[in-house]
Amino acid sequence: AVEIGGVFSLYISRQPGDATGGVIVVQPIVLLLDAGGNTVASPARDVTVVATHANFSLIPLGVFASTDGAVHFTSLAVLQLGFRYRLEFSSPGLPTLTSATFDNFLGAPYRLDVSVDPGNGIAGGSLSQQPVVRVLDKGGNLVPSSAITVSVALDTSGSTERFDTFATDLALSSYTGAQCAV
C-alpha cells in the first residue's frame, strides 16, 4: 500500500491559457504533492498567486484554499494587454512555482467609461465641457474600433430624459452636441 506523505511541492496540472480581454481563458489548476508525486488531499493549504512581471496586474490577487489537494482557479484576469506573462504560485514552506507563459489579447467591447465628465450648461445651450466616452473590453483595455450606439441621457432627480443617440466607430468618442434640456 502506498502511504501518502506530507505536502512537499506544488505542481501546475493545468497551465494558464492565453487571455482575451483580460480574462484568462484556460484557468490554472495547482496540485499539492508529496515527495512521491501523490496528491495530498488534507489538510487544506493556502496557495497565493501573483503576477511575475511588474507591468501587469492580476485580479483577483489573494490567497486561495485547496480542496482535496487542488486549487482550481476560476476567475483570474489580467488588466494589461501584452505577451509572455507568467503567474507565480506559492504556499508557506514550499518552493515557489512559476507557470508557462501566456498572452493577453484585446477583447470585444464590454463596457463604456466616461473619461471626461460633462460640464454645466443652461437650458437650450451647449454644455461647457462635452463628455468623452471610451469603449473598453472586459479587462479595461481600450478597444480601438467598435461600431456601437451610445445613448446620451440627462438624469434629473431620478428621471432620465434622453436627448440624443449617436453611433460610433471609434473607441474614444467626443460628443459635440450635448445640450442642457432642463
Coordinates of N, CA, C and O in Angstrom, one line a residue:
A1 N 0.8 -1.2 0.0 CA 0.0 0.0 0.0 C 0.9 1.2 0.0 O 1.9 1.3 0.7
V2 N 0.5 2.2 -0.8 CA 1.2 3.5 -0.9 C 0.7 4.4 0.2 O -0.5 4.6 0.4
E3 N 1.7 4.9 1.0 CA 1.3 5.8 2.1 C 1.6 7.3 1.6 O 2.6 7.6 1.0
I4 N 0.5 8.1 1.7 CA 0.6 9.5 1.3 C 1.4 10.3 2.3 O 1.0 10.2 3.5
G5 N 2.4 11.0 1.9 CA 3.2 11.8 2.8 C 2.7 13.2 3.0 O 1.6 13.6 2.4
G6 N 3.4 14.0 3.7 CA 3.0 15.4 3.8 C 3.3 16.2 2.5 O 4.0 15.8 1.6
V7 N 2.8 17.4 2.4 CA 2.9 18.2 1.2 C 4.4 18.6 1.1 O 5.0 19.1 2.0
F8 N 4.9 18.3 -0.1 CA 6.3 18.5 -0.4 C 6.5 19.6 -1.5 O 7.5 20.4 -1.5
S9 N 5.6 19.7 -2.4 CA 5.7 20.7 -3.5 C 4.4 21.0 -4.1 O 3.4 20.3 -3.9
L10 N 4.4 22.1 -4.9 CA 3.2 22.4 -5.8 C 3.5 21.9 -7.2 O 4.6 21.8 -7.6
Y11 N 2.4 21.7 -7.9 CA 2.5 21.2 -9.3 C 1.4 21.9 -10.1 O 0.2 21.8 -9.7
I12 N 1.7 22.5 -11.2 CA 0.6 23.0 -12.1 C 0.1 21.9 -13.0 O 0.8 21.5 -13.9
S13 N -1.0 21.4 -12.7 CA -1.6 20.3 -13.6 C -2.3 20.9 -14.8 O -2.4 20.1 -15.8
R14 N -2.7 22.1 -14.8 CA -3.2 22.8 -16.0 C -2.6 24.2 -16.0 O -2.9 25.0 -15.1
Q15 N -1.8 24.5 -17.0 CA -1.2 25.8 -17.2 C -2.2 26.8 -17.6 O -3.2 26.5 -18.3
P16 N -2.0 28.1 -17.2 CA -2.9 29.1 -17.7 C -2.8 29.3 -19.2 O -1.8 29.2 -19.8
G17 N -4.0 29.5 -19.9 CA -4.0 29.7 -21.3 C -4.0 31.2 -21.6 O -4.1 32.0 -20.7
D18 N -4.0 31.5 -22.9 CA -4.0 32.9 -23.2 C -5.3 33.6 -22.7 O -6.3 33.0 -22.4
A19 N -5.2 34.9 -22.6 CA -6.3 35.7 -22.1 C -6.9 36.5 -23.3 O -6.1 37.0 -24.2
T20 N -8.1 36.8 -23.3 CA -8.8 37.6 -24.3 C -9.6 38.7 -23.5 O -10.5 38.3 -22.7
G21 N -9.3 39.9 -23.7 CA -10.0 41.0 -23.0 C -9.7 40.9 -21.5 O -10.5 41.4 -20.7
G22 N -8.6 40.3 -21.1 CA -8.2 40.3 -19.7 C -8.5 39.0 -19.1 O -7.8 38.6 -18.1
V23 N -9.6 38.3 -19.5 CA -10.0 37.0 -18.9 C -9.1 35.9 -19.4 O -9.0 35.6 -20.5
I24 N -8.4 35.2 -18.4 CA -7.6 34.1 -18.7 C -8.5 32.9 -19.1 O -9.4 32.5 -18.4
V25 N -8.4 32.5 -20.4 CA -9.4 31.6 -21.0 C -9.3 30.2 -20.3 O -10.3 29.6 -20.0
V26 N -8.1 29.7 -20.2 CA -7.9 28.4 -19.5 C -7.3 28.7 -18.1 O -6.2 29.2 -18.0
Q27 N -8.1 28.5 -17.1 CA -7.7 28.9 -15.7 C -6.8 27.7 -15.2 O -7.0 26.6 -15.4
P28 N -5.7 28.1 -14.5 CA -4.8 27.1 -14.0 C -5.4 26.2 -12.8 O -6.3 26.7 -12.1
I29 N -4.8 25.1 -12.7 CA -5.1 24.2 -11.5 C -3.7 23.8 -10.9 O -2.8 23.4 -11.6
V30 N -3.6 24.0 -9.6 CA -2.4 23.7 -8.9 C -2.7 22.6 -7.9 O -3.6 22.7 -7.1
L31 N -1.8 21.6 -7.9 CA -1.9 20.4 -7.0 C -0.9 20.5 -5.9 O 0.2 21.1 -6.1
L32 N -1.3 20.0 -4.7 CA -0.3 19.8 -3.6 C 0.1 18.4 -3.6 O -0.7 17.4 -3.6
L33 N 1.5 18.2 -3.8 CA 2.0 16.8 -3.9 C 2.9 16.5 -2.8 O 3.6 17.3 -2.2
D34 N 3.0 15.2 -2.5 CA 4.0 14.7 -1.5 C 5.3 14.4 -2.3 O 5.4 14.6 -3.5
A35 N 6.3 13.9 -1.6 CA 7.6 13.7 -2.2 C 7.6 12.6 -3.3 O 8.4 12.5 -4.2
G36 N 6.5 11.7 -3.3 CA 6.4 10.7 -4.3 C 5.5 11.1 -5.4 O 5.2 10.3 -6.3
G37 N 5.0 12.4 -5.5 CA 4.2 12.8 -6.5 C 2.7 12.5 -6.4 O 1.9 12.7 -7.3
N38 N 2.3 12.1 -5.2 CA 0.9 11.8 -4.9 C 0.2 13.1 -4.4 O 0.8 13.9 -3.7
T39 N -1.1 13.3 -4.8 CA -1.8 14.4 -4.4 C -2.2 14.3 -2.9 O -2.6 13.2 -2.5
V40 N -1.9 15.3 -2.1 CA -2.2 15.3 -0.7 C -3.5 16.1 -0.5 O -3.6 17.3 -0.6
A41 N -4.5 15.3 -0.1 CA -5.9 15.9 0.0 C -6.1 16.7 1.2 O -6.9 17.6 1.2
S42 N -5.5 16.3 2.3 CA -5.7 17.1 3.6 C -4.4 17.1 4.4 O -3.6 16.2 4.2
P43 N -4.2 18.1 5.2 CA -5.1 19.2 5.4 C -5.1 20.2 4.3 O -4.1 20.2 3.5
A44 N -6.1 21.0 4.2 CA -6.2 22.1 3.2 C -5.0 23.1 3.4 O -4.6 23.3 4.6
R45 N -4.5 23.6 2.3 CA -3.4 24.6 2.4 C -3.8 25.8 1.6 O -4.5 25.7 0.6
D46 N -3.2 26.9 1.9 CA -3.4 28.1 1.2 C -2.4 28.3 0.1 O -1.2 28.0 0.3
V47 N -2.8 28.7 -1.1 CA -1.9 28.9 -2.2 C -2.1 30.4 -2.7 O -3.2 30.8 -2.9
T48 N -1.0 31.1 -2.8 CA -1.0 32.5 -3.2 C -0.6 32.6 -4.7 O 0.3 31.9 -5.1
V49 N -1.3 33.4 -5.5 CA -0.9 33.6 -6.9 C -0.6 35.1 -7.1 O -1.4 36.0 -6.6
V50 N 0.5 35.4 -7.8 CA 0.8 36.8 -8.1 C 1.3 36.8 -9.5 O 1.7 35.8 -10.1
A51 N 1.4 38.1 -10.0 CA 2.0 38.3 -11.3 C 3.5 38.4 -11.2 O 4.0 38.9 -10.2
T52 N 4.2 37.8 -12.2 CA 5.7 37.8 -12.1 C 6.3 39.1 -12.7 O 7.5 39.3 -12.6
H53 N 5.5 39.8 -13.5 CA 6.0 41.0 -14.2 C 5.4 42.2 -13.6 O 4.2 42.3 -13.3
A54 N 6.2 43.2 -13.3 CA 5.8 44.5 -12.6 C 4.8 45.3 -13.5 O 4.1 46.1 -13.0
N55 N 4.8 45.1 -14.8 CA 4.0 45.9 -15.7 C 2.6 45.3 -16.0 O 2.0 45.7 -16.9
F56 N 2.2 44.3 -15.2 CA 0.8 43.9 -15.4 C 0.2 43.5 -14.1 O 0.8 43.2 -13.1
S57 N -1.1 43.7 -14.0 CA -1.9 43.5 -12.8 C -2.7 42.2 -13.0 O -3.4 42.0 -14.0
L58 N -2.8 41.4 -12.0 CA -3.6 40.2 -11.9 C -4.7 40.4 -11.0 O -4.5 41.0 -9.9
I59 N -5.9 40.1 -11.4 CA -7.1 40.1 -10.4 C -7.8 38.7 -10.5 O -7.8 38.1 -11.5
P60 N -8.4 38.3 -9.4 CA -8.2 38.8 -8.1 C -6.8 38.3 -7.5 O -6.4 37.2 -7.8
L61 N -6.2 39.2 -6.8 CA -5.0 38.8 -6.1 C -5.5 38.1 -4.8 O -6.5 38.4 -4.3
G62 N -4.6 37.3 -4.2 CA -5.0 36.8 -3.0 C -4.6 35.4 -2.7 O -3.8 34.8 -3.4
V63 N -5.1 34.9 -1.6 CA -4.8 33.5 -1.2 C -6.0 32.6 -1.4 O -7.1 33.0 -1.1
F64 N -5.8 31.5 -2.0 CA -6.8 30.6 -2.3 C -6.6 29.3 -1.6 O -5.5 28.7 -1.5
A65 N -7.7 28.7 -1.0 CA -7.5 27.5 -0.2 C -7.7 26.2 -1.1 O -8.5 26.3 -2.1
S66 N -6.9 25.2 -0.8 CA -7.0 24.0 -1.6 C -8.2 23.2 -1.1 O -8.7 23.3 0.0
T67 N -8.8 22.4 -2.0 CA -9.8 21.4 -1.7 C -9.4 20.1 -2.3 O -9.2 20.0 -3.5
D68 N -9.4 19.1 -1.4 CA -8.9 17.7 -1.9 C -7.6 17.8 -2.6 O -7.4 17.1 -3.6
G69 N -6.7 18.6 -2.1 CA -5.3 18.7 -2.7 C -5.1 19.5 -3.9 O -4.1 19.4 -4.6
A70 N -6.1 20.3 -4.3 CA -6.0 21.1 -5.5 C -6.6 22.4 -5.3 O -7.6 22.6 -4.5
V71 N -6.1 23.4 -6.1 CA -6.7 24.7 -6.2 C -7.1 24.9 -7.6 O -6.3 24.9 -8.5
H72 N -8.4 25.0 -7.8 CA -9.0 25.3 -9.2 C -9.3 26.8 -9.3 O -10.3 27.2 -8.7
F73 N -8.4 27.5 -10.0 CA -8.7 28.9 -10.2 C -9.8 29.1 -11.2 O -9.8 28.3 -12.2
T74 N -10.7 30.0 -11.0 CA -11.8 30.2 -11.9 C -12.0 31.6 -12.4 O -12.8 31.8 -13.3
S75 N -11.4 32.6 -11.8 CA -11.7 34.0 -12.2 C -10.5 34.9 -12.3 O -10.6 36.1 -12.2
L76 N -9.3 34.3 -12.6 CA -8.1 35.1 -12.8 C -8.2 35.9 -14.1 O -8.6 35.4 -15.1
A77 N -7.8 37.2 -14.0 CA -7.8 38.1 -15.2 C -6.6 39.0 -15.1 O -6.0 39.3 -14.1
V78 N -6.2 39.4 -16.3 CA -5.0 40.3 -16.5 C -5.5 41.7 -17.0 O -6.4 41.7 -17.9
L79 N -5.0 42.8 -16.4 CA -5.6 44.1 -16.8 C -4.8 44.8 -18.0 O -5.4 45.7 -18.5
Q80 N -3.6 44.3 -18.3 CA -2.9 45.0 -19.4 C -2.7 44.0 -20.6 O -2.5 42.8 -20.4
L81 N -2.8 44.6 -21.8 CA -2.5 43.8 -23.0 C -1.0 43.5 -23.0 O -0.2 44.3 -22.5
G82 N -0.6 42.3 -23.5 CA 0.8 42.0 -23.6 C 1.1 40.6 -23.8 O 0.2 39.8 -23.9
F83 N 2.4 40.3 -23.9 CA 2.8 38.9 -24.2 C 3.8 38.4 -23.2 O 4.4 39.1 -22.5
R84 N 3.8 37.1 -23.1 CA 4.8 36.3 -22.3 C 4.6 36.6 -20.8 O 5.6 36.8 -20.0
Y85 N 3.4 36.7 -20.3 CA 3.1 36.9 -18.9 C 3.3 35.5 -18.2 O 3.1 34.5 -18.8
R86 N 3.5 35.5 -16.9 CA 3.6 34.3 -16.1 C 3.0 34.6 -14.8 O 2.9 35.7 -14.3
L87 N 2.5 33.5 -14.2 CA 1.9 33.6 -12.8 C 2.9 32.8 -11.9 O 3.6 31.9 -12.3
E88 N 2.9 33.3 -10.6 CA 3.8 32.6 -9.6 C 2.9 32.1 -8.5 O 2.1 32.9 -8.0
F89 N 3.0 30.9 -8.1 CA 2.3 30.2 -7.1 C 3.2 29.9 -5.9 O 4.3 29.4 -6.1
S90 N 2.7 30.2 -4.7 CA 3.4 29.9 -3.5 C 2.5 29.4 -2.4 O 1.3 29.7 -2.4
S91 N 3.1 28.7 -1.5 CA 2.5 28.2 -0.3 C 3.5 28.2 0.8 O 4.7 27.8 0.5
P92 N 3.2 28.6 2.0 CA 4.2 28.7 3.1 C 5.0 27.3 3.3 O 4.4 26.3 3.3
G93 N 6.3 27.5 3.2 CA 7.2 26.3 3.4 C 7.5 25.5 2.2 O 8.2 24.5 2.3
L94 N 6.9 25.9 1.1 CA 7.2 25.1 -0.2 C 7.9 26.0 -1.2 O 7.8 27.2 -1.2
P95 N 8.6 25.4 -2.1 CA 9.2 26.2 -3.2 C 8.2 26.9 -4.1 O 7.1 26.3 -4.3
T96 N 8.5 28.1 -4.5 CA 7.6 28.8 -5.4 C 7.6 28.2 -6.8 O 8.6 27.6 -7.2
L97 N 6.5 28.2 -7.4 CA 6.3 27.6 -8.7 C 5.9 28.7 -9.8 O 5.0 29.5 -9.5
T98 N 6.5 28.7 -11.0 CA 6.2 29.7 -12.0 C 5.5 29.0 -13.2 O 6.0 27.9 -13.6
S99 N 4.5 29.6 -13.7 CA 3.7 29.0 -14.8 C 4.4 29.2 -16.1 O 5.4 29.9 -16.3
A100 N 3.9 28.5 -17.1 CA 4.3 28.7 -18.5 C 3.8 30.1 -18.9 O 3.0 30.7 -18.3
T101 N 4.4 30.7 -20.0 CA 4.0 32.0 -20.5 C 2.6 31.9 -21.1 O 2.2 30.9 -21.7
F102 N 1.9 33.1 -21.1 CA 0.6 33.2 -21.8 C 0.5 34.7 -22.2 O 1.3 35.6 -21.7
D103 N -0.3 35.0 -23.2 CA -0.5 36.3 -23.7 C -1.9 36.8 -23.4 O -2.8 36.0 -23.2
N104 N -2.1 38.1 -23.4 CA -3.4 38.8 -23.2 C -3.7 39.6 -24.5 O -3.0 40.6 -24.7
F105 N -4.7 39.2 -25.2 CA -5.1 39.8 -26.4 C -6.3 40.7 -26.2 O -7.1 40.5 -25.2
L106 N -6.5 41.7 -27.0 CA -7.7 42.6 -26.9 C -9.0 41.8 -27.1 O -9.1 41.0 -27.9
G107 N -10.0 42.2 -26.3 CA -11.2 41.5 -26.3 C -12.3 42.4 -27.0 O -12.0 43.5 -27.5
A108 N -13.5 41.9 -27.0 CA -14.6 42.6 -27.7 C -15.1 43.7 -26.7 O -14.8 43.7 -25.5
P109 N -15.8 44.7 -27.3 CA -16.3 45.7 -26.4 C -17.2 45.1 -25.3 O -18.0 44.2 -25.6
Y110 N -17.0 45.6 -24.1 CA -17.7 45.1 -23.0 C -18.4 46.2 -22.2 O -19.5 45.9 -21.7
R111 N -17.8 47.3 -22.0 CA -18.4 48.4 -21.2 C -18.0 49.8 -21.7 O -17.0 49.9 -22.4
L112 N -18.7 50.8 -21.3 CA -18.4 52.2 -21.6 C -17.8 52.8 -20.4 O -18.1 52.5 -19.2
D113 N -16.9 53.8 -20.6 CA -16.3 54.5 -19.5 C -16.3 56.0 -19.9 O -15.8 56.3 -21.0
V114 N -16.8 56.8 -19.0 CA -16.8 58.3 -19.3 C -15.5 58.8 -18.8 O -15.2 58.8 -17.6
S115 N -14.6 59.1 -19.7 CA -13.3 59.6 -19.3 C -13.3 61.1 -19.1 O -12.4 61.6 -18.4
V116 N -14.2 61.9 -19.7 CA -14.4 63.3 -19.4 C -15.8 63.5 -19.1 O -16.7 63.3 -19.9
D117 N -16.1 64.0 -17.9 CA -17.5 64.3 -17.4 C -18.0 65.5 -18.1 O -17.2 66.5 -18.4
P118 N -19.3 65.5 -18.4 CA -19.9 66.7 -19.0 C -19.9 67.9 -18.0 O -19.9 67.7 -16.8
G119 N -19.7 69.1 -18.6 CA -19.8 70.3 -17.8 C -21.2 70.9 -17.6 O -22.1 70.3 -18.1
N120 N -21.3 72.0 -17.0 CA -22.6 72.6 -16.8 C -23.1 73.3 -18.0 O -22.4 73.5 -19.0
G121 N -24.4 73.6 -18.0 CA -25.0 74.2 -19.2 C -26.2 74.9 -18.8 O -26.7 74.8 -17.6
I122 N -26.8 75.7 -19.7 CA -28.0 76.4 -19.4 C -29.1 75.9 -20.4 O -28.7 75.3 -21.4
A123 N -30.3 76.0 -20.0 CA -31.4 75.4 -20.8 C -31.2 75.8 -22.3 O -31.1 77.0 -22.6
G124 N -31.2 74.9 -23.2 CA -31.1 75.2 -24.6 C -29.7 75.4 -25.1 O -29.5 75.5 -26.3
G125 N -28.8 75.5 -24.2 CA -27.4 75.8 -24.6 C -26.5 74.6 -24.5 O -26.8 73.6 -23.9
S126 N -25.3 74.6 -25.2 CA -24.4 73.5 -25.1 C -23.7 73.4 -23.8 O -23.6 74.4 -23.0
L127 N -23.3 72.3 -23.4 CA -22.6 72.1 -22.1 C -21.3 72.7 -22.2 O -20.6 72.7 -23.3
S128 N -20.8 73.2 -21.1 CA -19.5 73.9 -21.1 C -18.3 72.9 -21.4 O -17.3 73.3 -21.9
Q129 N -18.5 71.7 -21.0 CA -17.5 70.6 -21.2 C -18.3 69.4 -21.8 O -19.2 68.9 -21.2
Q130 N -17.9 69.0 -23.0 CA -18.5 67.9 -23.7 C -18.0 66.6 -23.1 O -16.8 66.5 -22.9
P131 N -18.9 65.6 -23.0 CA -18.4 64.3 -22.4 C -17.6 63.6 -23.5 O -17.7 63.7 -24.7
V132 N -16.7 62.7 -22.9 CA -15.9 61.8 -23.8 C -16.1 60.4 -23.2 O -15.9 60.1 -22.0
V133 N -16.5 59.5 -24.1 CA -16.8 58.1 -23.7 C -15.8 57.2 -24.4 O -15.5 57.3 -25.5
R134 N -15.3 56.2 -23.6 CA -14.3 55.2 -24.1 C -15.0 53.9 -24.1 O -15.8 53.5 -23.2
V135 N -14.7 53.1 -25.1 CA -15.2 51.7 -25.2 C -14.1 50.8 -24.7 O -13.0 50.8 -25.2
L136 N -14.4 49.9 -23.7 CA -13.4 49.1 -23.1 C -13.8 47.6 -23.2 O -15.0 47.3 -23.3
D137 N -12.8 46.7 -23.2 CA -13.0 45.3 -23.2 C -13.2 44.9 -21.7 O -13.1 45.7 -20.8
K138 N -13.4 43.6 -21.4 CA -13.7 43.1 -20.1 C -12.5 43.4 -19.1 O -12.7 43.6 -17.9
G139 N -11.3 43.5 -19.7 CA -10.1 43.7 -18.9 C -9.8 45.2 -18.7 O -8.8 45.6 -18.0
G140 N -10.7 46.1 -19.2 CA -10.5 47.5 -19.1 C -9.5 48.1 -20.1 O -9.1 49.2 -20.0
N141 N -9.3 47.4 -21.2 CA -8.4 47.8 -22.3 C -9.2 48.6 -23.3 O -10.3 48.2 -23.6
L142 N -8.7 49.7 -23.8 CA -9.3 50.5 -24.8 C -9.5 49.7 -26.1 O -8.5 49.2 -26.7
V143 N -10.7 49.6 -26.6 CA -11.0 48.9 -27.9 C -10.9 49.9 -29.0 O -11.7 50.9 -29.0
P144 N -9.9 49.8 -29.9 CA -9.6 50.9 -30.9 C -10.7 51.1 -31.9 O -10.8 52.1 -32.5
S145 N -11.5 50.1 -32.2 CA -12.6 50.2 -33.2 C -13.8 49.4 -32.8 O -13.6 48.2 -32.6
S146 N -14.9 50.1 -32.7 CA -16.1 49.3 -32.4 C -17.3 50.1 -32.9 O -17.3 51.3 -32.9
A147 N -18.2 49.4 -33.5 CA -19.4 50.0 -34.1 C -20.5 49.8 -33.1 O -21.2 48.7 -33.2
I148 N -20.7 50.7 -32.2 CA -21.8 50.6 -31.2 C -22.6 51.9 -31.2 O -22.2 52.9 -31.8
T149 N -23.8 51.8 -30.6 CA -24.6 53.0 -30.5 C -24.6 53.4 -29.0 O -24.8 52.6 -28.1
V150 N -24.3 54.7 -28.7 CA -24.3 55.2 -27.4 C -25.4 56.2 -27.2 O -25.6 57.1 -28.0
S151 N -26.2 56.0 -26.2 CA -27.3 56.9 -25.9 C -26.8 57.9 -24.8 O -26.3 57.5 -23.8
V152 N -27.0 59.2 -25.1 CA -26.7 60.2 -24.1 C -28.0 60.6 -23.4 O -29.0 60.9 -24.1
A153 N -28.0 60.7 -22.1 CA -29.2 61.0 -21.4 C -28.9 61.9 -20.3 O -27.8 62.0 -19.7
L154 N -29.9 62.7 -19.9 CA -29.8 63.6 -18.7 C -30.6 63.0 -17.6 O -31.8 62.7 -17.7
D155 N -30.0 62.9 -16.4 CA -30.7 62.4 -15.3 C -31.0 63.6 -14.4 O -30.1 64.2 -13.8
T156 N -32.3 63.8 -14.2 CA -32.7 64.9 -13.4 C -33.5 64.4 -12.2 O -34.7 64.0 -12.3
S157 N -32.9 64.2 -11.1 CA -33.5 63.7 -9.8 C -34.3 62.4 -10.0 O -35.4 62.3 -9.7
G158 N -33.6 61.4 -10.6 CA -34.2 60.1 -10.7 C -34.9 59.8 -12.0 O -35.1 58.7 -12.4
S159 N -35.3 60.9 -12.7 CA -36.0 60.6 -14.0 C -34.9 60.9 -15.1 O -34.2 61.9 -15.1
T160 N -34.9 60.0 -16.1 CA -33.9 60.2 -17.1 C -34.6 60.8 -18.4 O -35.6 60.3 -18.8
E161 N -34.0 61.8 -18.9 CA -34.5 62.5 -20.1 C -33.5 62.3 -21.2 O -32.4 62.7 -21.1
R162 N -33.9 61.5 -22.2 CA -33.0 61.2 -23.3 C -33.0 62.3 -24.3 O -34.0 62.8 -24.7
F163 N -31.8 62.8 -24.7 CA -31.8 63.9 -25.6 C -30.9 63.6 -26.8 O -30.9 64.5 -27.7
D164 N -30.3 62.5 -27.0 CA -29.6 62.2 -28.2 C -29.0 60.8 -28.2 O -28.7 60.3 -27.2
T165 N -28.9 60.2 -29.4 CA -28.3 58.9 -29.6 C -27.4 59.1 -30.8 O -27.7 59.7 -31.8
F166 N -26.2 58.5 -30.7 CA -25.2 58.6 -31.8 C -24.5 57.3 -31.9 O -24.3 56.5 -31.0
A167 N -24.0 57.0 -33.2 CA -23.3 55.8 -33.4 C -21.8 56.1 -33.4 O -21.5 57.3 -33.8
T168 N -21.0 55.2 -33.0 CA -19.5 55.5 -33.0 C -18.8 54.3 -33.6 O -19.2 53.2 -33.5
D169 N -17.7 54.6 -34.3 CA -16.8 53.5 -34.8 C -15.4 53.7 -34.2 O -14.5 53.2 -34.7
L170 N -15.4 54.6 -33.2 CA -14.1 54.9 -32.6 C -14.2 54.5 -31.1 O -15.2 54.5 -30.5
A171 N -13.0 54.1 -30.6 CA -13.0 53.7 -29.2 C -13.2 54.9 -28.3 O -13.8 54.8 -27.2
L172 N -12.6 56.0 -28.7 CA -12.7 57.3 -27.9 C -13.6 58.2 -28.6 O -13.2 58.7 -29.6
S173 N -14.8 58.5 -28.1 CA -15.7 59.3 -28.8 C -16.0 60.6 -28.0 O -16.4 60.6 -26.8
S174 N -15.7 61.7 -28.6 CA -16.1 63.0 -28.0 C -17.5 63.4 -28.6 O -17.7 63.2 -29.8
Y175 N -18.3 63.9 -27.8 CA -19.6 64.3 -28.2 C -19.7 65.8 -28.3 O -19.3 66.5 -27.3
T176 N -20.1 66.3 -29.4 CA -20.1 67.8 -29.5 C -21.4 68.5 -29.5 O -21.5 69.7 -29.4
G177 N -22.5 67.7 -29.4 CA -23.8 68.3 -29.5 C -24.6 68.3 -28.2 O -25.8 68.5 -28.2
A178 N -24.0 67.9 -27.1 CA -24.8 67.8 -25.9 C -25.3 69.1 -25.4 O -24.5 70.1 -25.3
Q179 N -26.6 69.2 -25.1 CA -27.1 70.4 -24.6 C -27.9 70.2 -23.3 O -28.3 69.1 -23.1
C180 N -28.1 71.2 -22.6 CA -28.9 71.1 -21.4 C -30.4 71.3 -21.8 O -30.7 72.3 -22.4
A181 N -31.2 70.3 -21.4 CA -32.6 70.3 -21.8 C -33.5 70.8 -20.7 O -34.7 71.0 -20.9
V182 N -33.0 71.0 -19.5 CA -33.8 71.5 -18.4 C -33.7 72.9 -18.2 O -32.6 73.5 -18.2

